[in-house]
Coordinates of C-alpha atoms in Angstrom, one line a residue:
Chain A
M1 CA -21.2 -16.6 24.5
T2 CA -24.2 -16.0 22.4
R3 CA -24.6 -13.0 20.3
P4 CA -26.5 -10.3 23.0
F5 CA -23.3 -10.9 25.3
Q6 CA -20.9 -10.4 22.5
I7 CA -23.0 -7.1 21.1
G8 CA -22.8 -6.2 24.7
F9 CA -18.9 -6.6 25.0
A10 CA -18.1 -5.1 21.9
L11 CA -20.6 -1.8 23.0
T12 CA -18.3 -1.8 27.0
I13 CA -15.4 -1.8 24.0
L14 CA -16.5 1.3 22.8
V15 CA -18.4 3.0 25.6
C16 CA -14.5 2.3 27.3
G17 CA -12.3 3.7 24.7
G18 CA -14.4 6.3 24.3
A19 CA -14.6 7.7 28.3
L20 CA -10.7 7.5 27.8
L21 CA -10.3 9.5 24.8
W22 CA -12.5 11.9 25.7
H23 CA -10.5 12.3 29.3
S24 CA -7.2 12.4 26.9
F25 CA -8.6 15.9 25.7
D26 CA -9.0 17.3 29.5
P27 CA -7.7 20.6 30.1
S28 CA -5.2 18.8 32.8
Y29 CA -3.3 17.3 30.3
G30 CA -2.7 20.7 28.2
S31 CA -0.1 21.9 30.5
M32 CA 1.9 18.8 30.4
G33 CA 4.9 18.6 27.5
I34 CA 5.6 22.4 27.3
G35 CA 8.4 22.2 25.1
S36 CA 8.6 19.1 23.5
A37 CA 7.4 18.2 19.8
F38 CA 4.4 16.1 20.8
S39 CA 2.1 16.0 24.5
P40 CA 2.2 13.0 26.6
V41 CA -1.1 11.7 25.9
F42 CA -0.5 11.5 21.9
F43 CA 0.6 8.0 21.8
P44 CA -1.9 6.8 24.2
Q45 CA -4.5 9.0 21.8
V46 CA -3.2 7.1 18.9
L47 CA -3.6 3.8 20.5
L48 CA -7.1 5.3 21.9
G49 CA -8.3 5.9 17.9
F50 CA -7.3 2.2 17.4
W51 CA -9.1 1.0 20.5
I52 CA -12.0 2.6 19.3
L53 CA -11.5 1.1 15.3
F54 CA -11.0 -2.3 16.4
G55 CA -14.0 -1.8 19.2
L56 CA -16.1 -0.9 16.1
I57 CA -14.8 -4.1 14.3
V58 CA -15.6 -6.5 16.7
F59 CA -19.0 -4.6 17.6
V60 CA -19.4 -5.5 13.4
E61 CA -18.9 -9.4 13.8
A62 CA -21.0 -9.3 16.7
L63 CA -24.0 -7.9 14.6
G64 CA -23.2 -10.7 11.9
M65 CA -22.8 -13.9 13.9
A66 CA -24.7 -16.8 14.4
T67 CA -26.9 -17.2 17.5
A68 CA -25.7 -20.3 19.4
D69 CA -26.3 -21.4 22.9
A70 CA -23.7 -21.1 25.1
P71 CA -21.9 -23.7 27.2
K72 CA -23.7 -23.9 30.8
R73 CA -21.6 -22.5 33.7
N74 CA -21.2 -22.5 37.6
W75 CA -20.9 -18.8 38.3
V76 CA -21.3 -19.2 42.1
N77 CA -17.9 -20.3 42.6
P78 CA -16.3 -18.1 40.4
A79 CA -18.1 -15.3 42.6
L80 CA -16.9 -16.8 46.0
L81 CA -13.2 -17.4 44.8
T82 CA -13.6 -13.6 43.8
F83 CA -14.9 -12.7 47.2
V84 CA -12.5 -14.6 49.3
L85 CA -9.8 -13.4 47.2
A86 CA -10.6 -10.1 47.7
A87 CA -11.4 -10.5 51.5
A88 CA -7.5 -12.2 51.7
V89 CA -6.1 -8.9 49.7
V90 CA -7.4 -6.3 51.9
A91 CA -6.6 -8.5 55.3
L92 CA -3.5 -9.2 54.0
K93 CA -2.0 -6.1 55.9
P94 CA -3.7 -6.0 59.3
L95 CA -3.6 -9.7 59.9
G96 CA 0.0 -10.8 57.7
Y97 CA 0.6 -12.8 55.4
L98 CA 0.5 -16.3 57.0
V99 CA -3.1 -15.8 59.0
V100 CA -4.8 -14.9 55.8
S101 CA -2.9 -17.8 53.5
I102 CA -4.3 -20.7 55.4
P103 CA -8.1 -20.1 55.6
L104 CA -7.6 -18.6 51.6
A105 CA -6.1 -21.9 51.0
F106 CA -9.0 -23.9 52.8
L107 CA -11.7 -21.4 51.2
S108 CA -10.1 -22.0 47.7
G109 CA -9.8 -25.6 47.7
W110 CA -13.2 -26.3 48.8
F111 CA -14.7 -24.0 46.3
L112 CA -12.7 -25.7 43.9
G113 CA -14.2 -29.0 44.6
F114 CA -11.7 -31.0 47.7
R115 CA -14.3 -31.8 50.2
R116 CA -12.2 -33.9 52.5
P117 CA -12.1 -31.1 55.4
V118 CA -9.7 -32.1 57.7
W119 CA -7.0 -33.0 55.1
L120 CA -7.7 -29.7 53.3
A121 CA -7.2 -27.9 56.3
V122 CA -3.6 -29.9 57.2
I123 CA -2.6 -28.9 53.6
A124 CA -3.5 -25.2 53.9
L125 CA -1.3 -25.1 57.3
V126 CA 1.6 -26.6 55.8
C127 CA 1.1 -24.7 52.4
G128 CA 0.7 -21.8 54.0
V129 CA 3.3 -21.9 56.2
F130 CA 5.6 -23.2 53.5
G131 CA 5.0 -20.5 50.8
W132 CA 6.1 -17.9 53.7
W133 CA 8.9 -19.8 55.0
L134 CA 10.3 -19.8 51.2
F135 CA 9.6 -16.3 50.3
D136 CA 10.4 -14.4 53.8
R137 CA 12.9 -16.9 55.2
A138 CA 14.4 -18.5 52.6
L139 CA 14.5 -16.0 49.6
G140 CA 14.3 -12.6 51.6
I141 CA 11.0 -11.9 50.0
P142 CA 9.5 -9.6 53.0
L143 CA 6.1 -10.6 52.9
P144 CA 3.5 -8.5 54.6
R145 CA 3.2 -8.5 58.9
G146 CA 0.3 -7.8 60.4
R147 CA -0.5 -6.8 63.6
I148 CA -1.4 -10.6 65.0
W149 CA 1.5 -11.7 62.6
Chain T
M1 CA 41.4 -15.9 20.9
I2 CA 42.3 -19.2 20.9
D3 CA 44.9 -18.3 24.0
N4 CA 42.6 -16.6 25.8
V5 CA 39.7 -19.4 25.4
L6 CA 42.1 -21.8 26.7
V7 CA 42.5 -19.6 29.7
A8 CA 39.4 -19.0 30.4
V9 CA 38.7 -23.3 29.9
T10 CA 41.4 -23.3 33.1
L11 CA 39.5 -21.2 35.2
V12 CA 36.3 -22.2 34.6
A13 CA 37.2 -25.8 35.8
T14 CA 37.8 -25.7 39.2
P15 CA 35.4 -27.5 42.1
A16 CA 34.2 -24.0 43.2
V17 CA 32.4 -23.0 39.5
L18 CA 31.4 -26.5 39.0
A19 CA 29.5 -25.9 42.3
A20 CA 28.2 -22.7 41.9
L21 CA 27.1 -23.6 38.1
I22 CA 24.7 -26.4 39.6
L23 CA 23.3 -24.2 42.8
G24 CA 23.1 -21.5 40.6
T25 CA 21.5 -23.1 37.9
M26 CA 18.9 -25.0 40.2
I27 CA 17.9 -21.5 42.4
G28 CA 17.6 -20.3 38.7
I29 CA 14.9 -23.5 37.8
I30 CA 13.0 -23.2 40.4
A31 CA 12.8 -19.7 40.7
G32 CA 11.8 -19.1 36.8
A33 CA 9.2 -21.8 38.1
L34 CA 7.6 -19.5 40.2
P35 CA 5.3 -17.0 38.8
G36 CA 6.7 -13.4 39.9
M37 CA 9.7 -14.3 40.8
G38 CA 12.1 -14.1 37.8
S39 CA 15.5 -13.9 36.9
V40 CA 15.5 -10.4 38.0
I41 CA 14.6 -11.3 41.5
A42 CA 16.9 -14.7 41.1
V43 CA 20.1 -12.8 40.9
T44 CA 19.4 -10.6 43.3
V45 CA 18.9 -12.5 45.5
C46 CA 22.0 -14.8 45.0
L47 CA 23.8 -11.3 44.5
P48 CA 25.1 -11.1 48.6
F49 CA 26.8 -14.4 47.9
T50 CA 28.8 -13.5 45.7
Y51 CA 30.6 -10.9 48.0
G52 CA 32.8 -13.5 49.3
M53 CA 33.5 -15.1 46.2
D54 CA 36.3 -15.1 43.6
Q55 CA 35.7 -13.4 40.0
V56 CA 34.5 -16.6 38.4
P57 CA 32.5 -18.6 40.7
S58 CA 30.9 -15.3 41.3
I59 CA 30.4 -14.7 37.7
A60 CA 29.7 -18.4 37.0
L61 CA 27.2 -18.0 39.9
L62 CA 24.9 -15.1 38.7
L63 CA 25.1 -16.3 35.0
S64 CA 23.4 -19.7 35.7
V65 CA 20.8 -18.3 38.1
Y66 CA 19.9 -15.8 34.7
C67 CA 20.5 -18.9 32.6
G68 CA 18.3 -21.3 35.0
S69 CA 15.0 -18.9 35.2
V70 CA 15.1 -18.1 31.6
Y71 CA 14.3 -21.7 31.3
G72 CA 12.5 -22.2 34.6
G73 CA 9.8 -20.0 33.0
S74 CA 8.7 -22.2 30.6
I75 CA 8.1 -24.8 33.4
S76 CA 4.9 -23.2 34.4
A77 CA 4.2 -21.6 31.4
I78 CA 3.7 -25.1 29.7
L79 CA 2.2 -27.0 33.5
I80 CA -0.1 -24.6 34.7
N81 CA -0.8 -22.1 32.1
T82 CA 1.5 -19.2 33.7
P83 CA 4.2 -17.8 32.4
G84 CA 7.0 -17.8 35.1
T85 CA 8.9 -15.1 33.6
P86 CA 7.9 -12.5 31.3
Q87 CA 10.2 -14.2 29.0
A88 CA 8.1 -16.8 28.7
A89 CA 4.8 -15.4 27.5
A90 CA 5.1 -17.0 24.2
T91 CA 5.6 -20.5 25.4
V92 CA 2.2 -20.8 26.6
L93 CA 0.5 -20.1 23.3
D94 CA 1.8 -23.6 22.5
G95 CA 3.4 -25.5 25.5
Y96 CA 0.4 -25.5 27.6
P97 CA -2.8 -26.8 24.7
M98 CA 0.6 -29.2 24.2
A99 CA 0.0 -30.1 28.1
V100 CA -3.3 -30.1 27.7
R101 CA -3.2 -32.8 24.8
G102 CA -2.0 -35.1 26.9
E103 CA 1.9 -34.5 25.8
A104 CA 3.3 -32.3 28.7
D105 CA 6.6 -34.9 28.7
K106 CA 7.4 -34.0 25.3
A107 CA 6.7 -30.3 25.8
L108 CA 9.1 -30.1 28.4
G109 CA 11.2 -32.2 26.1
W110 CA 10.9 -29.4 23.3
A111 CA 11.2 -26.5 25.9
T112 CA 14.7 -28.2 27.3
F113 CA 15.9 -28.7 23.8
A114 CA 15.4 -25.8 22.1
S115 CA 16.6 -23.2 25.3
V116 CA 20.1 -25.5 25.8
S117 CA 20.5 -25.2 22.1
G118 CA 19.8 -21.4 22.1
G119 CA 21.6 -21.4 24.8
L120 CA 25.0 -23.0 23.6
F121 CA 24.5 -21.4 19.9
S122 CA 24.5 -17.9 21.4
C123 CA 27.8 -19.2 23.8
L124 CA 29.8 -19.8 20.6
V125 CA 28.3 -16.6 18.8
L126 CA 29.6 -14.9 21.7
I127 CA 33.0 -16.4 21.6
F128 CA 33.6 -16.1 18.1
A129 CA 31.8 -12.5 17.1
A130 CA 31.3 -10.6 20.4
P131 CA 33.2 -7.6 18.9
Q132 CA 31.2 -7.4 16.0
L133 CA 28.0 -7.7 17.9
A134 CA 29.0 -4.8 20.2
A135 CA 29.2 -2.5 16.9
F136 CA 26.0 -3.7 15.9
A137 CA 24.8 -3.1 18.6
L138 CA 25.9 0.9 18.6
N139 CA 24.1 1.0 14.8
F140 CA 20.7 1.3 16.7
G141 CA 19.4 4.0 17.7
P142 CA 15.9 5.0 19.2
M143 CA 14.2 4.8 15.6
E144 CA 16.0 1.5 14.7
T145 CA 14.5 0.0 18.3
F146 CA 11.2 1.6 17.4
A147 CA 11.5 -0.1 14.2
L148 CA 12.4 -3.2 15.7
I149 CA 9.7 -3.6 18.4
I150 CA 6.9 -2.8 15.7
L151 CA 8.3 -6.1 14.0
A152 CA 8.0 -7.9 17.3
L153 CA 4.4 -6.2 17.6
T154 CA 3.0 -8.2 14.0
C155 CA 3.2 -11.1 15.5
I156 CA -0.3 -9.8 17.5
A157 CA -1.8 -10.9 13.8
S158 CA 0.3 -14.4 14.4
V159 CA -0.8 -15.3 17.8
S160 CA -4.8 -13.8 16.9
R161 CA -6.9 -17.0 16.6
G162 CA -10.6 -16.3 15.6
S163 CA -11.5 -12.9 15.1
L164 CA -8.5 -10.9 14.2
A165 CA -9.8 -7.6 15.4
K166 CA -10.2 -9.1 18.9
G167 CA -6.5 -10.1 18.5
L168 CA -5.6 -6.6 17.5
F169 CA -8.0 -5.2 20.2
A170 CA -6.3 -7.2 23.1
G171 CA -2.6 -6.0 21.7
V172 CA -3.8 -2.5 22.0
L173 CA -5.1 -2.9 25.4
G174 CA -2.3 -4.1 26.6
L175 CA -0.4 -1.2 24.9
F176 CA -2.4 1.0 26.6
V177 CA -2.1 -0.4 30.1
S178 CA 1.6 -0.3 29.6
I179 CA 1.5 3.4 29.1
V180 CA -0.8 4.0 32.1
G181 CA 1.7 6.0 34.9
S182 CA 3.9 8.3 34.8
D183 CA 5.5 9.7 31.0
P184 CA 8.6 8.2 30.8
I185 CA 10.0 11.0 29.3
T186 CA 8.1 14.1 30.8
G187 CA 6.8 12.3 34.2
D188 CA 3.7 13.7 33.8
M189 CA 0.3 11.6 35.3
R190 CA -1.1 9.8 33.1
Y191 CA -4.5 8.1 33.3
T192 CA -3.9 7.4 37.1
F193 CA -7.1 9.8 37.9
D194 CA -5.1 11.2 41.1
N195 CA -4.1 7.5 42.3
F196 CA -1.1 7.4 43.9
A197 CA -0.8 4.0 43.8
I198 CA -1.1 3.8 39.8
S199 CA 2.0 6.2 39.6
A200 CA 4.1 4.2 38.8
G201 CA 2.3 2.5 36.8
F202 CA 1.1 -1.6 36.3
D203 CA 4.2 -4.2 36.9
V204 CA 3.9 -7.0 34.3
I205 CA 4.1 -9.9 36.5
P206 CA 1.0 -8.8 38.4
V207 CA -0.7 -8.5 35.4
V208 CA 0.2 -11.6 33.7
V209 CA -0.3 -13.8 36.6
G210 CA -3.8 -12.3 36.9
L211 CA -4.7 -13.1 33.3
F212 CA -3.4 -16.4 33.3
A213 CA -3.0 -17.9 36.4
L214 CA -6.1 -16.6 38.1
S215 CA -8.1 -16.7 35.0
E216 CA -7.4 -20.1 34.4
V217 CA -8.3 -21.0 38.1
F218 CA -11.7 -18.8 37.5
I219 CA -12.3 -20.7 34.4
R220 CA -11.8 -23.9 36.2
A221 CA -13.9 -23.3 39.2
S222 CA -17.0 -22.4 36.6
E223 CA -16.5 -26.1 34.8
P224 CA -16.8 -28.3 37.4
G225 CA -17.6 -31.2 35.7
Q226 CA -15.3 -30.3 32.2
A227 CA -12.2 -29.5 34.4
A228 CA -10.9 -33.4 34.5
G229 CA -10.3 -33.1 30.7
R230 CA -7.7 -30.5 31.0
L231 CA -5.7 -32.1 33.9
I232 CA -1.9 -32.3 33.1
R233 CA -0.3 -35.5 34.0
Y234 CA 3.1 -36.8 33.1
A235 CA 5.7 -38.9 34.5
G236 CA 8.9 -36.6 33.3
M237 CA 10.7 -35.3 29.9
K238 CA 10.8 -36.7 26.9
L239 CA 13.3 -35.0 24.4
P240 CA 12.3 -35.2 20.7
S241 CA 14.3 -37.7 19.0
M242 CA 15.6 -37.3 15.5
A243 CA 13.0 -37.8 13.3
D244 CA 10.8 -35.3 15.4
M245 CA 13.3 -32.8 14.6
R246 CA 13.3 -33.1 11.1
G247 CA 12.5 -30.0 9.0
R248 CA 12.9 -27.9 12.3
W249 CA 16.5 -27.3 12.5
G250 CA 16.1 -24.5 10.6
V251 CA 13.5 -22.7 12.9
L252 CA 15.6 -23.6 15.8
T253 CA 18.7 -21.5 14.1
K254 CA 16.9 -19.0 12.6
S255 CA 15.2 -18.4 16.1
S256 CA 18.5 -18.9 17.5
I257 CA 20.0 -16.3 15.6
I258 CA 16.9 -14.2 16.4
G259 CA 17.6 -14.1 19.7
S260 CA 21.2 -13.7 19.7
A261 CA 20.8 -10.6 17.2
V262 CA 18.3 -9.1 19.7
G263 CA 19.5 -9.8 22.8
A264 CA 22.5 -7.7 21.9
L265 CA 20.7 -5.0 21.5
P266 CA 20.5 -3.2 25.0
G267 CA 17.0 -2.4 26.3
T268 CA 15.1 -5.4 23.9
G269 CA 15.1 -8.3 26.3
A270 CA 14.1 -12.0 25.6
A271 CA 10.8 -11.3 25.8
T272 CA 10.6 -9.3 22.5
A273 CA 13.2 -11.9 20.7
A274 CA 11.2 -14.7 21.8
F275 CA 7.6 -13.0 20.0
I276 CA 9.7 -12.3 17.1
A277 CA 11.0 -15.3 16.8
Y278 CA 7.4 -16.8 17.2
A279 CA 6.5 -14.9 14.5
E280 CA 9.0 -15.7 12.3
A281 CA 8.5 -19.1 13.0
K282 CA 4.6 -18.9 12.1
R283 CA 4.9 -17.1 9.0
T284 CA 7.6 -20.1 7.9
S285 CA 6.9 -23.3 9.0
R286 CA 4.8 -25.9 7.6
N287 CA 2.5 -26.6 10.1
A288 CA 1.5 -22.4 10.3
D289 CA -2.4 -23.8 10.8
A290 CA -1.2 -26.1 14.3
F291 CA 0.3 -22.6 16.1
G292 CA -1.8 -22.3 19.4
T293 CA -2.6 -25.7 19.5
G294 CA 0.6 -27.4 20.5
E295 CA 2.6 -26.9 17.5
P296 CA 6.3 -28.0 18.3
D297 CA 7.8 -25.4 16.3
G298 CA 5.9 -22.7 18.5
L299 CA 7.7 -24.3 21.5
L300 CA 10.7 -24.7 19.7
A301 CA 11.3 -21.0 18.4
P302 CA 10.5 -19.0 21.9
E303 CA 12.5 -21.2 23.9
S304 CA 15.4 -21.1 21.7
A305 CA 15.5 -17.5 21.1
N306 CA 14.5 -16.6 24.6
N307 CA 17.6 -18.5 26.0
A308 CA 19.8 -16.7 22.8
V309 CA 19.2 -13.5 24.8
T310 CA 21.2 -14.6 27.8
G311 CA 24.4 -14.8 26.0
S312 CA 24.4 -12.3 23.9
A313 CA 22.7 -9.6 26.6
L314 CA 26.3 -9.8 27.8
V315 CA 27.7 -8.4 24.6
P316 CA 26.7 -4.5 25.4
A317 CA 27.0 -5.0 29.2
L318 CA 30.7 -6.3 28.7
A319 CA 31.9 -4.6 25.7
L320 CA 30.3 -1.4 25.5
G321 CA 28.9 -1.2 29.5
I322 CA 25.5 -0.5 29.2
P323 CA 23.4 -3.4 31.2
G324 CA 21.0 -4.3 28.3
D325 CA 18.3 -5.2 30.6
A326 CA 17.8 -5.3 35.1
V327 CA 19.4 -8.8 34.9
T328 CA 22.6 -7.6 33.0
A329 CA 22.4 -4.3 35.1
V330 CA 22.8 -6.3 38.5
M331 CA 25.5 -8.5 37.0
L332 CA 27.5 -5.1 36.2
T333 CA 27.1 -4.4 39.5
A334 CA 28.9 -7.9 40.9
L335 CA 31.4 -7.8 38.6
T336 CA 32.5 -3.9 39.3
I337 CA 32.3 -5.3 43.6
N338 CA 35.3 -7.8 42.0
G339 CA 37.2 -5.4 40.9
I340 CA 36.1 -6.0 36.7
T341 CA 35.2 -2.3 35.2
P342 CA 33.0 -3.2 31.7
G343 CA 33.3 -0.9 29.0
V344 CA 35.1 -0.9 25.8
R345 CA 38.7 -2.0 27.3
L346 CA 37.5 -4.5 29.1
M347 CA 38.2 -7.0 26.0
A348 CA 41.7 -5.2 25.3
D349 CA 42.7 -5.3 29.1
N350 CA 41.1 -8.7 30.5
P351 CA 40.2 -10.9 28.0
S352 CA 40.4 -13.8 30.2
I353 CA 37.6 -12.8 32.2
V354 CA 35.3 -12.1 29.2
Y355 CA 35.9 -15.6 28.2
A356 CA 35.7 -16.8 31.2
C357 CA 32.1 -15.8 31.4
F358 CA 31.3 -17.0 27.8
I359 CA 32.6 -20.6 28.8
A360 CA 30.7 -20.1 32.1
L361 CA 27.5 -19.7 30.1
F362 CA 28.1 -22.4 28.1
A363 CA 29.0 -25.0 31.0
A364 CA 25.8 -23.3 32.8
N365 CA 23.5 -24.4 29.5
I366 CA 24.9 -28.1 30.0
V367 CA 24.5 -28.2 33.2
M368 CA 21.1 -26.7 33.2
F369 CA 20.4 -29.5 30.3
L370 CA 21.1 -32.5 32.8
L371 CA 19.0 -30.5 35.7
A372 CA 16.3 -30.2 33.6
F373 CA 15.3 -34.0 34.1
A374 CA 15.4 -33.7 37.6
S375 CA 13.3 -30.7 37.9
A376 CA 11.3 -32.5 35.8
R377 CA 10.7 -35.1 37.5
A378 CA 10.1 -32.8 40.8
F379 CA 7.4 -31.0 39.0
A380 CA 5.8 -34.3 38.0
F381 CA 5.4 -34.9 41.5
V382 CA 3.6 -32.0 42.0
L383 CA 1.6 -32.1 39.3
K384 CA 0.2 -35.9 40.8
M385 CA -1.8 -33.8 43.3
P386 CA -5.8 -33.6 42.7
E387 CA -6.8 -30.9 40.4
S388 CA -8.6 -28.5 43.1
L389 CA -5.2 -29.0 45.0
M390 CA -3.0 -27.8 42.8
M391 CA -5.2 -24.8 41.8
M392 CA -5.2 -23.9 45.4
G393 CA -1.5 -24.2 45.1
V394 CA -1.9 -21.4 41.8
V395 CA -3.9 -19.1 43.9
L396 CA -1.8 -19.3 46.4
L397 CA 1.8 -18.8 44.2
S398 CA -0.1 -15.7 42.4
I399 CA -0.3 -13.8 45.7
L400 CA 3.2 -14.6 46.4
G401 CA 4.4 -13.8 43.0
S402 CA 2.6 -10.7 42.0
Y403 CA 3.3 -9.7 46.4
G404 CA 6.6 -10.5 45.7
V405 CA 8.0 -8.1 42.8
R406 CA 7.6 -4.9 44.2
G407 CA 6.0 -5.7 48.2
N408 CA 3.5 -3.3 47.0
I409 CA -0.4 -4.8 48.3
F410 CA -1.9 -2.5 44.9
D411 CA -0.1 -5.4 43.0
L412 CA -2.3 -8.0 44.5
Y413 CA -5.5 -5.6 43.6
V414 CA -4.2 -5.0 40.0
M415 CA -3.8 -8.9 40.0
L416 CA -7.4 -9.7 41.3
C417 CA -8.9 -7.3 38.5
A418 CA -6.5 -8.8 35.4
G419 CA -8.0 -12.1 36.8
L420 CA -11.3 -11.2 36.2
A421 CA -10.8 -9.7 33.1
G422 CA -8.9 -12.4 32.0
F423 CA -11.6 -14.5 32.9
A424 CA -14.3 -12.0 31.0
L425 CA -11.9 -12.0 27.8
R426 CA -11.6 -15.4 27.7
L427 CA -15.5 -16.3 27.7
F428 CA -15.6 -13.8 25.0
R429 CA -13.0 -15.5 23.3
V430 CA -10.4 -13.0 23.1
P431 CA -6.8 -14.2 23.2
L432 CA -4.9 -13.4 26.3
A433 CA -1.4 -13.6 24.1
P434 CA -2.0 -10.2 22.2
V435 CA -2.4 -8.3 25.7
V436 CA 0.7 -9.8 27.0
I437 CA 2.9 -8.9 24.3
G438 CA 1.5 -5.3 24.3
L439 CA 2.0 -5.2 27.2
V440 CA 5.6 -5.9 27.3
L441 CA 6.8 -4.3 24.3
G442 CA 4.3 -1.2 25.1
P443 CA 7.4 0.8 27.6
Q444 CA 9.8 0.4 25.2
L445 CA 7.8 1.2 22.0
E446 CA 6.9 4.5 23.5
V447 CA 10.3 5.2 25.0
S448 CA 12.1 4.3 21.6
M449 CA 9.4 6.5 19.6
R450 CA 9.8 9.5 22.0
Q451 CA 13.5 9.9 21.5
G452 CA 13.0 9.3 18.3
L453 CA 10.6 12.4 17.7
I454 CA 12.9 14.4 20.4
L455 CA 16.2 13.6 17.9
T456 CA 14.2 14.3 14.6
D457 CA 12.3 17.8 16.0
G458 CA 8.8 15.7 15.9
S459 CA 9.3 14.4 12.2
F460 CA 7.9 11.4 11.4
V461 CA 9.6 11.0 8.1
A462 CA 13.4 10.8 9.6
F463 CA 12.3 7.3 10.7
F464 CA 12.4 6.3 7.5
Q465 CA 15.9 8.0 6.4
S466 CA 17.7 5.4 8.8
P467 CA 18.2 2.1 6.3
L468 CA 18.2 -0.2 9.1
A469 CA 15.0 0.8 10.2
L470 CA 13.5 1.5 6.9
G471 CA 14.9 -2.1 6.5
L472 CA 12.8 -3.0 9.8
F473 CA 9.6 -1.6 8.6
I474 CA 9.8 -3.0 5.4
A475 CA 10.1 -6.3 7.2
S476 CA 7.3 -5.6 9.3
A477 CA 5.1 -4.5 6.3
I478 CA 6.2 -8.1 4.9
A479 CA 5.1 -9.9 8.5
I480 CA 1.9 -8.6 8.2
A481 CA 0.7 -8.3 4.2
L482 CA 2.1 -12.7 3.8
P483 CA -0.1 -13.9 6.1
L484 CA -3.3 -12.4 4.1
W485 CA -1.8 -12.6 0.9
P486 CA -3.3 -16.3 0.4
R487 CA -6.4 -15.4 1.8
R488 CA -6.8 -13.0 -1.1
S489 CA -5.5 -15.3 -3.6
Q490 CA -8.1 -18.1 -2.0
N491 CA -11.0 -16.0 -2.3
K492 CA -10.0 -14.7 -5.7
H493 CA -9.9 -18.6 -6.7
D494 CA -13.2 -19.0 -5.4
T495 CA -15.3 -16.8 -6.8

């Protein structure tokens, strides 16, 4: 990633760390751990202190880094994959694993570059059903069952 | 002792035990290689089968599942950059780069050789020194465990390639993620933002699967032209020759000793042992600079250590009745069902059963060595498919593995977020291994620190008054300072 992005990343670390550290002083934590020597947020506060310290060092490093060109990437495919995965996770409860896994396998295979639709459909069907059989039936780990299946 | 060992050998050398060993090892290797299954689920799934079995075959089945699953985790770590089990998290560091380099067969060979060697070593230690190890384990209270975890955390510096600050940040990130949820001592909710789903905290598996497996899928999807260069192709497994092992026996022995010692301590586990062994190997290896790029020592150390734990974890379980982790807890259940009561009297009242456990574990390691060849060929067949289909399989396995741990849809959201976070961290060249180290060791670190503080009335000074803890703190300081020393000397020399 180029220098401005690295600086942005370091700032994001610092903002997140700062926000979490601020939250750890929330009054709701004040009533916790009464009677014990240290509050339940003592350890997290120490961690967040280190978080901010290392974030500052990363920020200084980013300021001092040489400008370089970043390798070109295709951002569309990861975005589509993320969308498909998120949709599959949302649909798991109402539709069940078996119904969701087959289109998920087909679409992820397609976005990852496999361009033979008939073969991909067959493989997606086999993978979806085999995964369900292996976990739900053979290993006895119940997978989500929707209203349809 | 010899008489007990001979009786144990006759108990183990039966067709039923042999069948249990083969079946258990196969199940273990497959379960270990499937991300998200892991040792606990594998052993738990097999538990009902033991109800109708005799004592020794049932113990042999569970031990071989345990042994096989710890080894199996390295297969997916090496081939698809996803540790099948948390114990194999350190194996990714050098296993996957070696596989990408076109030496997946050798990487599997190193891992197999190290796993079997570590497992056999710990069995021998068990047979000859189980009572002494049990006594040693009793010296470890919360303060000593805290010092040991600090020592394990020093390997964050070792695995941080590029920017050390980014590596240390990643370690802190992992530690922080591990403490989200209910407080381990008081039960108060921390950083849950009134979201009930987070109250149980984040499970390690969905986070690890997301960080390693899903982020790998995203990376490959974003580099369609370059992905072909990272295709893993191999035809089986290639064991290291004696020439390959020259200069590496020390790493193997030392890592096996670390695994055997750490495994005997309740509540530590194979992941801790693997990371300590990795850091120690990197500190002393002649090829320290090559660690993280596919260095065989970086495979030998974690694999021998994590498999050495399988044996020594039985020491507190059998001799003291204290299950060191979830797997040994399940095995203690099986023993109790079979009429064996673990504890201080077991060695005196039922020595033949105890030694039968050790001999069965020894045999399980040998069976694992033989089955490793078959499993390597099977995985080689799977990896012959096009990369896009393999990554499609990784997506499905990620979902199955993350959901399977707790049967919770929320874990899938965690996996997806961890995948996106892993993708971003990789783009910004933040190493992922320290996140996992922090995540795995975080809960133990906090619990031991808090328990220690309760015992010492809130005094940190008392942590340094325990000779064992002090020794471990000094070792941690040396582990941090030593890698910096040559740099400082070099800088002086340069100026």
